[in-house]
Amino acid sequence: MIVTRTVAEFRAARDELLAGGQTAREGLGLVPTMGYLHEGHRSLMRRARAECSAVAVTIFVNPTQFGPNDDFTRYPRDEARDLEACAAEGVDLVLAPSIEEIYPEGACTTVSVGPLSRVLEGAARPGHFDGVATVVTKLFAIAGPCRGYFGQKDAQQLMVIRRLARDLVLPVDVVGCPIIREPDGLAMSSRNVYLSPEERSQALGISRGLRQAEAAWVDGVRDADSLRALVRSEIEAQPLARPEYVSLADTETLEELAGLAGPGALLSVAVRFAGTRLIDNVVLGG
Ligand code: AMP
C-alpha cells in the first residue's frame, strides 16, 4: 500500500499502479473518509475491493464541512491505526493530505447543491453540504475514479453526492452502501467515542425507535405523523437525549411527508447527547 500526501504524489502512484492495465476511469474505486476508521468505513473498502481493480482511500478531516460550533478541532484522529485498517482491507493507495494541499491559498471555488442540501442536516449545519460537495468534487477530480463509495449512514450526503455527480456530469458511479451497526444496534460512527457509558447506552434509543417505526410500517401503519411520533417518543424516553429533528421525508426531494408514507420514504434523525451529535436513518420498505 502506498501512502501519499500530495495530489502529484497520488496521481503518480495511481498511474504506476494502473500502468499497462485499466485507466482510473475504468478501474479505480475511491473511498473518501475523514479517518478514525471503523467497520462502516471498512465495509466500503471491501465493496470497492470486490468491484474495482485498484482501491484508493482518502483520509482528510475536511474543515469546510464543519461550522464554527462543530467539532473540527476535537474530531478524533489516529492515522497509524487508519493505515493499518486500510492495509488489512487490501487498499492499494491512500491520500492523506494537509489542509493546504486541498485548499491552497486563494482557493475560492465552491460547489453548492441547491435545495437538497438546505433541509435536515443542511438546516441544522448551514454550509455543511457546500463543504462536502466541494471536497468530494475535488477528490473526484484528483483521483478520477470510475466509482465512489459512500455510506447510507449519511443518507442525505449520499443523495447530495448523487445529485452533484448527475448535475455536473461527473464520470463517476456513486455507490451507496448499507449502514453498519454495532451488535446492539448503534450505527457505527467515528463520533461514538465521544459518548460517556451512560450516553452510549441511552443512544440505543435511536436505533430502537427507528426499528420500532419500521416494524410498525411493515405492520401497516402508514401515517407519517404516527411514525415520526413513535421514533420521537423512544428517543425522548432517554433523559440525556435531545432530538434535533425526526424526519420522514420523500427519498427524491427530502420534503417532509404530510400524509402517508409509502415504500422508500426516508426516516431520519439527529440527536444530541451533550456535545455529541448522532445521526441515523432507515428507509421504509428496505
Ligand atoms: P466519514 O469518515 O464519517 O466522513 O465517513 C466516510 C464514509 O463512510 C461516508 O460515506 C460515510 O457515510 C461512511 N460511513 C460512516 N459510518 C458508516 C456506517 N456505520 N456504515 C456505513 N457507512 C458508514
PDB file of C-alpha atoms and ligand atoms in Angstrom:
ATOM      1  CA  MET A   1       0.000   0.000   0.000  1.00  0.00           C
ATOM      2  CA  ILE A   2       1.299   3.405  -0.955  1.00  0.00           C
ATOM      3  CA  VAL A   3       0.605   6.407   1.287  1.00  0.00           C
ATOM      4  CA  THR A   4       0.686   9.793  -0.411  1.00  0.00           C
ATOM      5  CA  ARG A   5       0.421  13.351   0.907  1.00  0.00           C
ATOM      6  CA  THR A   6       0.057  15.450  -2.221  1.00  0.00           C
ATOM      7  CA  VAL A   7      -2.058  15.441  -5.371  1.00  0.00           C
ATOM      8  CA  ALA A   8       1.041  14.968  -7.520  1.00  0.00           C
ATOM      9  CA  GLU A   9       2.275  12.000  -5.464  1.00  0.00           C
ATOM     10  CA  PHE A  10      -1.153  10.435  -5.503  1.00  0.00           C
ATOM     11  CA  ARG A  11      -1.567  10.735  -9.266  1.00  0.00           C
ATOM     12  CA  ALA A  12       1.922   9.409  -9.970  1.00  0.00           C
ATOM     13  CA  ALA A  13       1.342   6.390  -7.713  1.00  0.00           C
ATOM     14  CA  ARG A  14      -2.100   5.806  -9.212  1.00  0.00           C
ATOM     15  CA  ASP A  15      -0.764   5.882 -12.771  1.00  0.00           C
ATOM     16  CA  GLU A  16       2.013   3.473 -11.881  1.00  0.00           C
ATOM     17  CA  LEU A  17      -0.459   1.168 -10.167  1.00  0.00           C
ATOM     18  CA  LEU A  18      -2.701   1.068 -13.205  1.00  0.00           C
ATOM     19  CA  ALA A  19       0.086   1.104 -15.788  1.00  0.00           C
ATOM     20  CA  GLY A  20      -0.464  -1.461 -18.520  1.00  0.00           C
ATOM     21  CA  GLY A  21      -3.954  -2.226 -17.286  1.00  0.00           C
ATOM     22  CA  GLN A  22      -7.090  -0.181 -16.937  1.00  0.00           C
ATOM     23  CA  THR A  23      -7.181   3.569 -16.536  1.00  0.00           C
ATOM     24  CA  ALA A  24      -8.508   5.124 -13.315  1.00  0.00           C
ATOM     25  CA  ARG A  25     -11.740   5.863 -15.174  1.00  0.00           C
ATOM     26  CA  GLU A  26     -12.087   2.133 -15.805  1.00  0.00           C
ATOM     27  CA  GLY A  27     -10.648   0.515 -12.721  1.00  0.00           C
ATOM     28  CA  LEU A  28     -10.216   2.792  -9.694  1.00  0.00           C
ATOM     29  CA  GLY A  29     -12.602   2.742  -6.753  1.00  0.00           C
ATOM     30  CA  LEU A  30     -12.423   5.704  -4.362  1.00  0.00           C
ATOM     31  CA  VAL A  31     -13.479   5.674  -0.701  1.00  0.00           C
ATOM     32  CA  PRO A  32     -13.456   9.186   0.781  1.00  0.00           C
ATOM     33  CA  THR A  33     -13.269   9.280   4.604  1.00  0.00           C
ATOM     34  CA  MET A  34     -12.392  11.581   7.462  1.00  0.00           C
ATOM     35  CA  GLY A  35     -10.412   8.822   9.155  1.00  0.00           C
ATOM     36  CA  TYR A  36     -10.777   7.256  12.589  1.00  0.00           C
ATOM     37  CA  LEU A  37     -11.860   4.269  10.579  1.00  0.00           C
ATOM     38  CA  HIS A  38     -14.314   1.644  11.797  1.00  0.00           C
ATOM     39  CA  GLU A  39     -16.240  -1.285  10.323  1.00  0.00           C
ATOM     40  CA  GLY A  40     -18.551   1.091   8.454  1.00  0.00           C
ATOM     41  CA  HIS A  41     -15.621   2.536   6.519  1.00  0.00           C
ATOM     42  CA  ARG A  42     -14.121  -0.897   6.099  1.00  0.00           C
ATOM     43  CA  SER A  43     -17.331  -2.199   4.516  1.00  0.00           C
ATOM     44  CA  LEU A  44     -16.941   0.479   1.824  1.00  0.00           C
ATOM     45  CA  MET A  45     -13.335  -0.578   1.225  1.00  0.00           C
ATOM     46  CA  ARG A  46     -14.361  -4.229   0.941  1.00  0.00           C
ATOM     47  CA  ARG A  47     -17.085  -3.383  -1.549  1.00  0.00           C
ATOM     48  CA  ALA A  48     -14.615  -1.321  -3.587  1.00  0.00           C
ATOM     49  CA  ARG A  49     -12.032  -4.110  -3.370  1.00  0.00           C
ATOM     50  CA  ALA A  50     -14.601  -6.600  -4.720  1.00  0.00           C
ATOM     51  CA  GLU A  51     -15.670  -4.350  -7.593  1.00  0.00           C
ATOM     52  CA  CYS A  52     -12.544  -2.463  -8.728  1.00  0.00           C
ATOM     53  CA  SER A  53      -9.073  -3.431  -9.873  1.00  0.00           C
ATOM     54  CA  ALA A  54      -7.491  -0.708  -7.720  1.00  0.00           C
ATOM     55  CA  VAL A  55      -8.778   0.885  -4.496  1.00  0.00           C
ATOM     56  CA  ALA A  56      -7.866   4.297  -3.110  1.00  0.00           C
ATOM     57  CA  VAL A  57      -8.906   5.704   0.271  1.00  0.00           C
ATOM     58  CA  THR A  58      -8.680   9.355   1.232  1.00  0.00           C
ATOM     59  CA  ILE A  59      -8.253  10.364   4.857  1.00  0.00           C
ATOM     60  CA  PHE A  60      -8.991  14.046   5.281  1.00  0.00           C
ATOM     61  CA  VAL A  61     -10.883  15.851   8.036  1.00  0.00           C
ATOM     62  CA  ASN A  62     -12.404  18.462   5.785  1.00  0.00           C
ATOM     63  CA  PRO A  63     -12.570  21.806   7.607  1.00  0.00           C
ATOM     64  CA  THR A  64     -15.073  23.385   5.224  1.00  0.00           C
ATOM     65  CA  GLN A  65     -17.855  20.993   6.194  1.00  0.00           C
ATOM     66  CA  PHE A  66     -17.625  21.946   9.871  1.00  0.00           C
ATOM     67  CA  GLY A  67     -19.407  25.001  11.217  1.00  0.00           C
ATOM     68  CA  PRO A  68     -17.873  27.356  13.806  1.00  0.00           C
ATOM     69  CA  ASN A  69     -19.598  25.456  16.640  1.00  0.00           C
ATOM     70  CA  ASP A  70     -18.863  21.999  15.238  1.00  0.00           C
ATOM     71  CA  ASP A  71     -16.200  19.583  16.438  1.00  0.00           C
ATOM     72  CA  PHE A  72     -13.467  20.121  13.819  1.00  0.00           C
ATOM     73  CA  THR A  73     -10.578  20.556  16.238  1.00  0.00           C
ATOM     74  CA  ARG A  74     -11.579  17.724  18.539  1.00  0.00           C
ATOM     75  CA  TYR A  75     -12.656  15.339  15.738  1.00  0.00           C
ATOM     76  CA  PRO A  76     -10.903  12.027  16.575  1.00  0.00           C
ATOM     77  CA  ARG A  77      -7.780  11.218  14.574  1.00  0.00           C
ATOM     78  CA  ASP A  78      -5.485   8.165  14.555  1.00  0.00           C
ATOM     79  CA  GLU A  79      -3.636   7.915  11.286  1.00  0.00           C
ATOM     80  CA  ALA A  80      -1.404   4.974  12.241  1.00  0.00           C
ATOM     81  CA  ARG A  81      -4.415   2.830  13.113  1.00  0.00           C
ATOM     82  CA  ASP A  82      -6.273   4.019   9.982  1.00  0.00           C
ATOM     83  CA  LEU A  83      -3.382   2.968   7.749  1.00  0.00           C
ATOM     84  CA  GLU A  84      -3.369  -0.477   9.359  1.00  0.00           C
ATOM     85  CA  ALA A  85      -7.087  -0.810   8.647  1.00  0.00           C
ATOM     86  CA  CYS A  86      -6.599   0.228   5.012  1.00  0.00           C
ATOM     87  CA  ALA A  87      -3.735  -2.226   4.553  1.00  0.00           C
ATOM     88  CA  ALA A  88      -5.774  -5.020   6.151  1.00  0.00           C
ATOM     89  CA  GLU A  89      -8.569  -4.379   3.635  1.00  0.00           C
ATOM     90  CA  GLY A  90      -6.191  -4.607   0.692  1.00  0.00           C
ATOM     91  CA  VAL A  91      -6.301  -0.913  -0.189  1.00  0.00           C
ATOM     92  CA  ASP A  92      -3.693  -0.006  -2.824  1.00  0.00           C
ATOM     93  CA  LEU A  93      -3.344   3.697  -2.336  1.00  0.00           C
ATOM     94  CA  VAL A  94      -4.050   6.252   0.391  1.00  0.00           C
ATOM     95  CA  LEU A  95      -4.185  10.019   0.084  1.00  0.00           C
ATOM     96  CA  ALA A  96      -3.802  11.725   3.474  1.00  0.00           C
ATOM     97  CA  PRO A  97      -3.202  15.356   2.523  1.00  0.00           C
ATOM     98  CA  SER A  98      -2.698  18.530   4.526  1.00  0.00           C
ATOM     99  CA  ILE A  99      -5.417  21.179   4.555  1.00  0.00           C
ATOM    100  CA  GLU A 100      -3.198  23.433   2.388  1.00  0.00           C
ATOM    101  CA  GLU A 101      -2.877  20.718  -0.242  1.00  0.00           C
ATOM    102  CA  ILE A 102      -6.642  20.544  -0.684  1.00  0.00           C
ATOM    103  CA  TYR A 103      -7.312  24.253  -0.128  1.00  0.00           C
ATOM    104  CA  PRO A 104      -4.266  26.150  -1.393  1.00  0.00           C
ATOM    105  CA  GLU A 105      -4.056  29.831  -0.569  1.00  0.00           C
ATOM    106  CA  GLY A 106      -6.591  31.731  -2.623  1.00  0.00           C
ATOM    107  CA  ALA A 107      -8.853  28.777  -3.426  1.00  0.00           C
ATOM    108  CA  CYS A 108     -12.310  30.305  -3.713  1.00  0.00           C
ATOM    109  CA  THR A 109     -14.445  27.992  -5.835  1.00  0.00           C
ATOM    110  CA  THR A 110     -17.179  26.125  -4.026  1.00  0.00           C
ATOM    111  CA  VAL A 111     -19.823  23.654  -5.132  1.00  0.00           C
ATOM    112  CA  SER A 112     -23.361  24.060  -3.868  1.00  0.00           C
ATOM    113  CA  VAL A 113     -26.118  21.535  -4.451  1.00  0.00           C
ATOM    114  CA  GLY A 114     -29.341  23.540  -4.094  1.00  0.00           C
ATOM    115  CA  PRO A 115     -32.478  22.694  -2.107  1.00  0.00           C
ATOM    116  CA  LEU A 116     -31.470  19.124  -1.185  1.00  0.00           C
ATOM    117  CA  SER A 117     -28.570  20.492   0.782  1.00  0.00           C
ATOM    118  CA  ARG A 118     -30.570  23.059   2.749  1.00  0.00           C
ATOM    119  CA  VAL A 119     -33.001  20.845   4.680  1.00  0.00           C
ATOM    120  CA  LEU A 120     -32.403  18.466   7.623  1.00  0.00           C
ATOM    121  CA  GLU A 121     -28.611  18.240   8.133  1.00  0.00           C
ATOM    122  CA  GLY A 122     -28.195  21.277   5.902  1.00  0.00           C
ATOM    123  CA  ALA A 123     -30.636  23.323   8.004  1.00  0.00           C
ATOM    124  CA  ALA A 124     -29.007  22.216  11.258  1.00  0.00           C
ATOM    125  CA  ARG A 125     -25.470  22.766   9.910  1.00  0.00           C
ATOM    126  CA  PRO A 126     -25.541  25.713   7.478  1.00  0.00           C
ATOM    127  CA  GLY A 127     -22.845  25.383   4.810  1.00  0.00           C
ATOM    128  CA  HIS A 128     -22.133  21.759   5.713  1.00  0.00           C
ATOM    129  CA  PHE A 129     -23.100  20.297   2.348  1.00  0.00           C
ATOM    130  CA  ASP A 130     -21.299  23.027   0.400  1.00  0.00           C
ATOM    131  CA  GLY A 131     -18.170  21.845   2.196  1.00  0.00           C
ATOM    132  CA  VAL A 132     -18.974  18.211   1.459  1.00  0.00           C
ATOM    133  CA  ALA A 133     -19.839  18.851  -2.198  1.00  0.00           C
ATOM    134  CA  THR A 134     -16.724  20.949  -2.723  1.00  0.00           C
ATOM    135  CA  VAL A 135     -14.326  18.437  -1.201  1.00  0.00           C
ATOM    136  CA  VAL A 136     -15.924  15.444  -2.923  1.00  0.00           C
ATOM    137  CA  THR A 137     -15.760  17.230  -6.276  1.00  0.00           C
ATOM    138  CA  LYS A 138     -12.081  17.918  -5.633  1.00  0.00           C
ATOM    139  CA  LEU A 139     -11.361  14.339  -4.564  1.00  0.00           C
ATOM    140  CA  PHE A 140     -13.099  13.044  -7.694  1.00  0.00           C
ATOM    141  CA  ALA A 141     -11.030  15.474  -9.776  1.00  0.00           C
ATOM    142  CA  ILE A 142      -7.806  14.408  -8.060  1.00  0.00           C
ATOM    143  CA  ALA A 143      -8.393  10.667  -8.315  1.00  0.00           C
ATOM    144  CA  GLY A 144     -10.555  10.348 -11.445  1.00  0.00           C
ATOM    145  CA  PRO A 145     -12.183   7.135 -10.209  1.00  0.00           C
ATOM    146  CA  CYS A 146     -14.833   5.110 -12.003  1.00  0.00           C
ATOM    147  CA  ARG A 147     -16.703   4.595  -8.744  1.00  0.00           C
ATOM    148  CA  GLY A 148     -17.019   6.444  -5.442  1.00  0.00           C
ATOM    149  CA  TYR A 149     -18.233   4.566  -2.376  1.00  0.00           C
ATOM    150  CA  PHE A 150     -20.404   6.247   0.267  1.00  0.00           C
ATOM    151  CA  GLY A 151     -22.438   5.014   3.247  1.00  0.00           C
ATOM    152  CA  GLN A 152     -26.191   5.153   3.651  1.00  0.00           C
ATOM    153  CA  LYS A 153     -25.399   6.148   7.258  1.00  0.00           C
ATOM    154  CA  ASP A 154     -25.136   9.691   5.871  1.00  0.00           C
ATOM    155  CA  ALA A 155     -28.263   9.306   3.747  1.00  0.00           C
ATOM    156  CA  GLN A 156     -28.637  12.968   2.820  1.00  0.00           C
ATOM    157  CA  GLN A 157     -24.954  13.255   1.989  1.00  0.00           C
ATOM    158  CA  LEU A 158     -25.316  10.277  -0.346  1.00  0.00           C
ATOM    159  CA  MET A 159     -28.270  11.984  -2.051  1.00  0.00           C
ATOM    160  CA  VAL A 160     -26.371  15.253  -2.366  1.00  0.00           C
ATOM    161  CA  ILE A 161     -23.371  13.480  -3.910  1.00  0.00           C
ATOM    162  CA  ARG A 162     -25.534  11.536  -6.346  1.00  0.00           C
ATOM    163  CA  ARG A 163     -27.163  14.808  -7.423  1.00  0.00           C
ATOM    164  CA  LEU A 164     -23.799  16.538  -7.676  1.00  0.00           C
ATOM    165  CA  ALA A 165     -22.420  13.778  -9.911  1.00  0.00           C
ATOM    166  CA  ARG A 166     -25.509  13.870 -12.096  1.00  0.00           C
ATOM    167  CA  ASP A 167     -25.761  17.665 -12.377  1.00  0.00           C
ATOM    168  CA  LEU A 168     -22.060  18.165 -13.125  1.00  0.00           C
ATOM    169  CA  VAL A 169     -21.996  15.132 -15.448  1.00  0.00           C
ATOM    170  CA  LEU A 170     -19.102  13.657 -13.486  1.00  0.00           C
ATOM    171  CA  PRO A 171     -17.979  10.333 -14.980  1.00  0.00           C
ATOM    172  CA  VAL A 172     -18.273   8.545 -11.626  1.00  0.00           C
ATOM    173  CA  ASP A 173     -20.752   5.950 -10.409  1.00  0.00           C
ATOM    174  CA  VAL A 174     -21.807   6.857  -6.889  1.00  0.00           C
ATOM    175  CA  VAL A 175     -22.260   3.602  -4.990  1.00  0.00           C
ATOM    176  CA  GLY A 176     -24.337   3.620  -1.784  1.00  0.00           C
ATOM    177  CA  CYS A 177     -23.506   1.016   0.872  1.00  0.00           C
ATOM    178  CA  PRO A 178     -25.649  -0.189   3.814  1.00  0.00           C
ATOM    179  CA  ILE A 179     -25.318   1.130   7.362  1.00  0.00           C
ATOM    180  CA  ILE A 180     -23.035  -0.972   9.554  1.00  0.00           C
ATOM    181  CA  ARG A 181     -24.152  -1.187  13.178  1.00  0.00           C
ATOM    182  CA  GLU A 182     -22.695  -2.323  16.475  1.00  0.00           C
ATOM    183  CA  PRO A 183     -24.146  -5.681  17.623  1.00  0.00           C
ATOM    184  CA  ASP A 184     -26.578  -3.781  19.891  1.00  0.00           C
ATOM    185  CA  GLY A 185     -27.880  -1.640  17.018  1.00  0.00           C
ATOM    186  CA  LEU A 186     -25.989   1.661  17.396  1.00  0.00           C
ATOM    187  CA  ALA A 187     -24.915   2.891  13.964  1.00  0.00           C
ATOM    188  CA  MET A 188     -21.129   2.939  13.805  1.00  0.00           C
ATOM    189  CA  SER A 189     -19.655   6.435  13.783  1.00  0.00           C
ATOM    190  CA  SER A 190     -16.278   7.971  14.485  1.00  0.00           C
ATOM    191  CA  ARG A 191     -18.135  10.261  16.908  1.00  0.00           C
ATOM    192  CA  ASN A 192     -19.342   7.372  19.116  1.00  0.00           C
ATOM    193  CA  VAL A 193     -16.064   7.638  21.065  1.00  0.00           C
ATOM    194  CA  TYR A 194     -17.274  10.943  22.498  1.00  0.00           C
ATOM    195  CA  LEU A 195     -20.148   9.216  24.334  1.00  0.00           C
ATOM    196  CA  SER A 196     -19.948   8.521  28.061  1.00  0.00           C
ATOM    197  CA  PRO A 197     -21.045   4.994  29.046  1.00  0.00           C
ATOM    198  CA  GLU A 198     -24.435   6.349  30.084  1.00  0.00           C
ATOM    199  CA  GLU A 199     -24.897   8.311  26.848  1.00  0.00           C
ATOM    200  CA  ARG A 200     -23.761   5.277  24.881  1.00  0.00           C
ATOM    201  CA  SER A 201     -26.436   3.146  26.466  1.00  0.00           C
ATOM    202  CA  GLN A 202     -29.153   5.798  26.001  1.00  0.00           C
ATOM    203  CA  ALA A 203     -28.101   6.293  22.373  1.00  0.00           C
ATOM    204  CA  LEU A 204     -29.581   2.859  21.711  1.00  0.00           C
ATOM    205  CA  GLY A 205     -32.973   4.590  21.860  1.00  0.00           C
ATOM    206  CA  ILE A 206     -32.209   5.958  18.389  1.00  0.00           C
ATOM    207  CA  SER A 207     -31.905   2.655  16.548  1.00  0.00           C
ATOM    208  CA  ARG A 208     -34.633   1.134  18.731  1.00  0.00           C
ATOM    209  CA  GLY A 209     -37.028   3.942  17.778  1.00  0.00           C
ATOM    210  CA  LEU A 210     -36.202   3.600  14.094  1.00  0.00           C
ATOM    211  CA  ARG A 211     -36.626  -0.168  14.258  1.00  0.00           C
ATOM    212  CA  GLN A 212     -39.974   0.149  16.013  1.00  0.00           C
ATOM    213  CA  ALA A 213     -41.252   2.573  13.402  1.00  0.00           C
ATOM    214  CA  GLU A 214     -40.012   0.305  10.645  1.00  0.00           C
ATOM    215  CA  ALA A 215     -41.806  -2.664  12.237  1.00  0.00           C
ATOM    216  CA  ALA A 216     -44.977  -0.565  12.593  1.00  0.00           C
ATOM    217  CA  TRP A 217     -44.739   0.364   8.912  1.00  0.00           C
ATOM    218  CA  VAL A 218     -44.380  -3.293   7.982  1.00  0.00           C
ATOM    219  CA  ASP A 219     -47.481  -3.981  10.124  1.00  0.00           C
ATOM    220  CA  GLY A 220     -49.430  -1.454   8.089  1.00  0.00           C
ATOM    221  CA  VAL A 221     -49.006   1.874   9.919  1.00  0.00           C
ATOM    222  CA  ARG A 222     -48.586   4.430   7.132  1.00  0.00           C
ATOM    223  CA  ASP A 223     -49.462   7.734   8.782  1.00  0.00           C
ATOM    224  CA  ALA A 224     -46.304   9.855   8.689  1.00  0.00           C
ATOM    225  CA  ASP A 225     -47.031  11.737  11.934  1.00  0.00           C
ATOM    226  CA  SER A 226     -47.639   8.488  13.843  1.00  0.00           C
ATOM    227  CA  LEU A 227     -44.384   7.011  12.574  1.00  0.00           C
ATOM    228  CA  ARG A 228     -42.418  10.153  13.498  1.00  0.00           C
ATOM    229  CA  ALA A 229     -44.093  10.174  16.937  1.00  0.00           C
ATOM    230  CA  LEU A 230     -43.051   6.575  17.548  1.00  0.00           C
ATOM    231  CA  VAL A 231     -39.401   7.404  16.949  1.00  0.00           C
ATOM    232  CA  ARG A 232     -39.558  10.643  18.911  1.00  0.00           C
ATOM    233  CA  SER A 233     -41.131   9.042  21.995  1.00  0.00           C
ATOM    234  CA  GLU A 234     -38.475   6.324  22.103  1.00  0.00           C
ATOM    235  CA  ILE A 235     -35.704   8.935  21.889  1.00  0.00           C
ATOM    236  CA  GLU A 236     -37.348  11.306  24.367  1.00  0.00           C
ATOM    237  CA  ALA A 237     -37.628   8.440  26.862  1.00  0.00           C
ATOM    238  CA  GLN A 238     -33.836   8.773  27.191  1.00  0.00           C
ATOM    239  CA  PRO A 239     -33.176  11.615  29.658  1.00  0.00           C
ATOM    240  CA  LEU A 240     -29.809  12.603  28.139  1.00  0.00           C
ATOM    241  CA  ALA A 241     -31.074  12.662  24.530  1.00  0.00           C
ATOM    242  CA  ARG A 242     -32.081  15.902  22.776  1.00  0.00           C
ATOM    243  CA  PRO A 243     -33.641  15.144  19.385  1.00  0.00           C
ATOM    244  CA  GLU A 244     -32.817  17.860  16.821  1.00  0.00           C
ATOM    245  CA  TYR A 245     -35.138  16.500  14.188  1.00  0.00           C
ATOM    246  CA  VAL A 246     -37.176  13.408  13.456  1.00  0.00           C
ATOM    247  CA  SER A 247     -37.943  13.439   9.762  1.00  0.00           C
ATOM    248  CA  LEU A 248     -39.985  11.248   7.477  1.00  0.00           C
ATOM    249  CA  ALA A 249     -39.317  12.547   4.005  1.00  0.00           C
ATOM    250  CA  ASP A 250     -39.633  11.809   0.330  1.00  0.00           C
ATOM    251  CA  THR A 251     -36.500   9.999  -0.886  1.00  0.00           C
ATOM    252  CA  GLU A 252     -36.144  12.114  -4.016  1.00  0.00           C
ATOM    253  CA  THR A 253     -36.820  15.610  -2.705  1.00  0.00           C
ATOM    254  CA  LEU A 254     -36.398  15.216   1.067  1.00  0.00           C
ATOM    255  CA  GLU A 255     -39.665  17.121   1.520  1.00  0.00           C
ATOM    256  CA  GLU A 256     -41.446  16.125   4.726  1.00  0.00           C
ATOM    257  CA  LEU A 257     -44.325  13.722   4.109  1.00  0.00           C
ATOM    258  CA  ALA A 258     -47.653  15.127   5.226  1.00  0.00           C
ATOM    259  CA  GLY A 259     -49.957  12.141   4.823  1.00  0.00           C
ATOM    260  CA  LEU A 260     -49.000   8.553   4.183  1.00  0.00           C
ATOM    261  CA  ALA A 261     -45.513   7.095   3.943  1.00  0.00           C
ATOM    262  CA  GLY A 262     -45.006   4.751   1.011  1.00  0.00           C
ATOM    263  CA  PRO A 263     -42.090   2.405   0.406  1.00  0.00           C
ATOM    264  CA  GLY A 264     -38.763   4.170   0.049  1.00  0.00           C
ATOM    265  CA  ALA A 265     -39.589   7.020   2.455  1.00  0.00           C
ATOM    266  CA  LEU A 266     -36.553   8.114   4.478  1.00  0.00           C
ATOM    267  CA  LEU A 267     -36.986   8.154   8.254  1.00  0.00           C
ATOM    268  CA  SER A 268     -34.017  10.030   9.687  1.00  0.00           C
ATOM    269  CA  VAL A 269     -32.982  11.616  12.956  1.00  0.00           C
ATOM    270  CA  ALA A 270     -30.325  13.797  14.506  1.00  0.00           C
ATOM    271  CA  VAL A 271     -29.946  13.560  18.272  1.00  0.00           C
ATOM    272  CA  ARG A 272     -27.684  15.423  20.631  1.00  0.00           C
ATOM    273  CA  PHE A 273     -26.091  13.953  23.718  1.00  0.00           C
ATOM    274  CA  ALA A 274     -24.410  16.976  25.338  1.00  0.00           C
ATOM    275  CA  GLY A 275     -21.661  17.931  22.868  1.00  0.00           C
ATOM    276  CA  THR A 276     -22.106  14.864  20.665  1.00  0.00           C
ATOM    277  CA  ARG A 277     -24.439  14.850  17.699  1.00  0.00           C
ATOM    278  CA  LEU A 278     -25.507  11.494  16.256  1.00  0.00           C
ATOM    279  CA  ILE A 279     -27.462  10.770  13.075  1.00  0.00           C
ATOM    280  CA  ASP A 280     -29.172   7.617  11.917  1.00  0.00           C
ATOM    281  CA  ASN A 281     -31.865   6.578   9.469  1.00  0.00           C
ATOM    282  CA  VAL A 282     -33.856   3.809   7.924  1.00  0.00           C
ATOM    283  CA  VAL A 283     -35.507   3.521   4.528  1.00  0.00           C
ATOM    284  CA  LEU A 284     -39.041   2.188   4.961  1.00  0.00           C
ATOM    285  CA  GLY A 285     -39.604  -0.956   2.981  1.00  0.00           C
ATOM    286  CA  GLY A 286     -35.841  -1.588   2.670  1.00  0.00           C
TER     287      GLY A 286
HETATM  288  P1  AMP B   1     -16.782   9.868   7.499  1.00  0.00           P
HETATM  289  O1  AMP B   1     -15.393   9.420   7.789  1.00  0.00           O
HETATM  290  O2  AMP B   1     -17.678   9.916   8.708  1.00  0.00           O
HETATM  291  O3  AMP B   1     -16.847  11.090   6.642  1.00  0.00           O
HETATM  292  O4  AMP B   1     -17.419   8.705   6.620  1.00  0.00           O
HETATM  293  C1  AMP B   1     -16.814   8.298   5.420  1.00  0.00           C
HETATM  294  C2  AMP B   1     -17.760   7.399   4.678  1.00  0.00           C
HETATM  295  O5  AMP B   1     -18.075   6.260   5.478  1.00  0.00           O
HETATM  296  C3  AMP B   1     -19.100   8.087   4.366  1.00  0.00           C
HETATM  297  O6  AMP B   1     -19.516   7.720   3.066  1.00  0.00           O
HETATM  298  C4  AMP B   1     -19.999   7.530   5.421  1.00  0.00           C
HETATM  299  O7  AMP B   1     -21.366   7.519   5.050  1.00  0.00           O
HETATM  300  C5  AMP B   1     -19.475   6.120   5.563  1.00  0.00           C
HETATM  301  N1  AMP B   1     -19.869   5.575   6.845  1.00  0.00           N
HETATM  302  C6  AMP B   1     -19.663   6.124   8.074  1.00  0.00           C
HETATM  303  N2  AMP B   1     -20.226   5.366   9.031  1.00  0.00           N
HETATM  304  C7  AMP B   1     -20.801   4.307   8.400  1.00  0.00           C
HETATM  305  C8  AMP B   1     -21.557   3.173   8.841  1.00  0.00           C
HETATM  306  N3  AMP B   1     -21.832   2.974  10.127  1.00  0.00           N
HETATM  307  N4  AMP B   1     -21.990   2.311   7.912  1.00  0.00           N
HETATM  308  C9  AMP B   1     -21.726   2.511   6.590  1.00  0.00           C
HETATM  309  N5  AMP B   1     -21.028   3.559   6.112  1.00  0.00           N
HETATM  310  C10 AMP B   1     -20.575   4.442   7.012  1.00  0.00           C
END
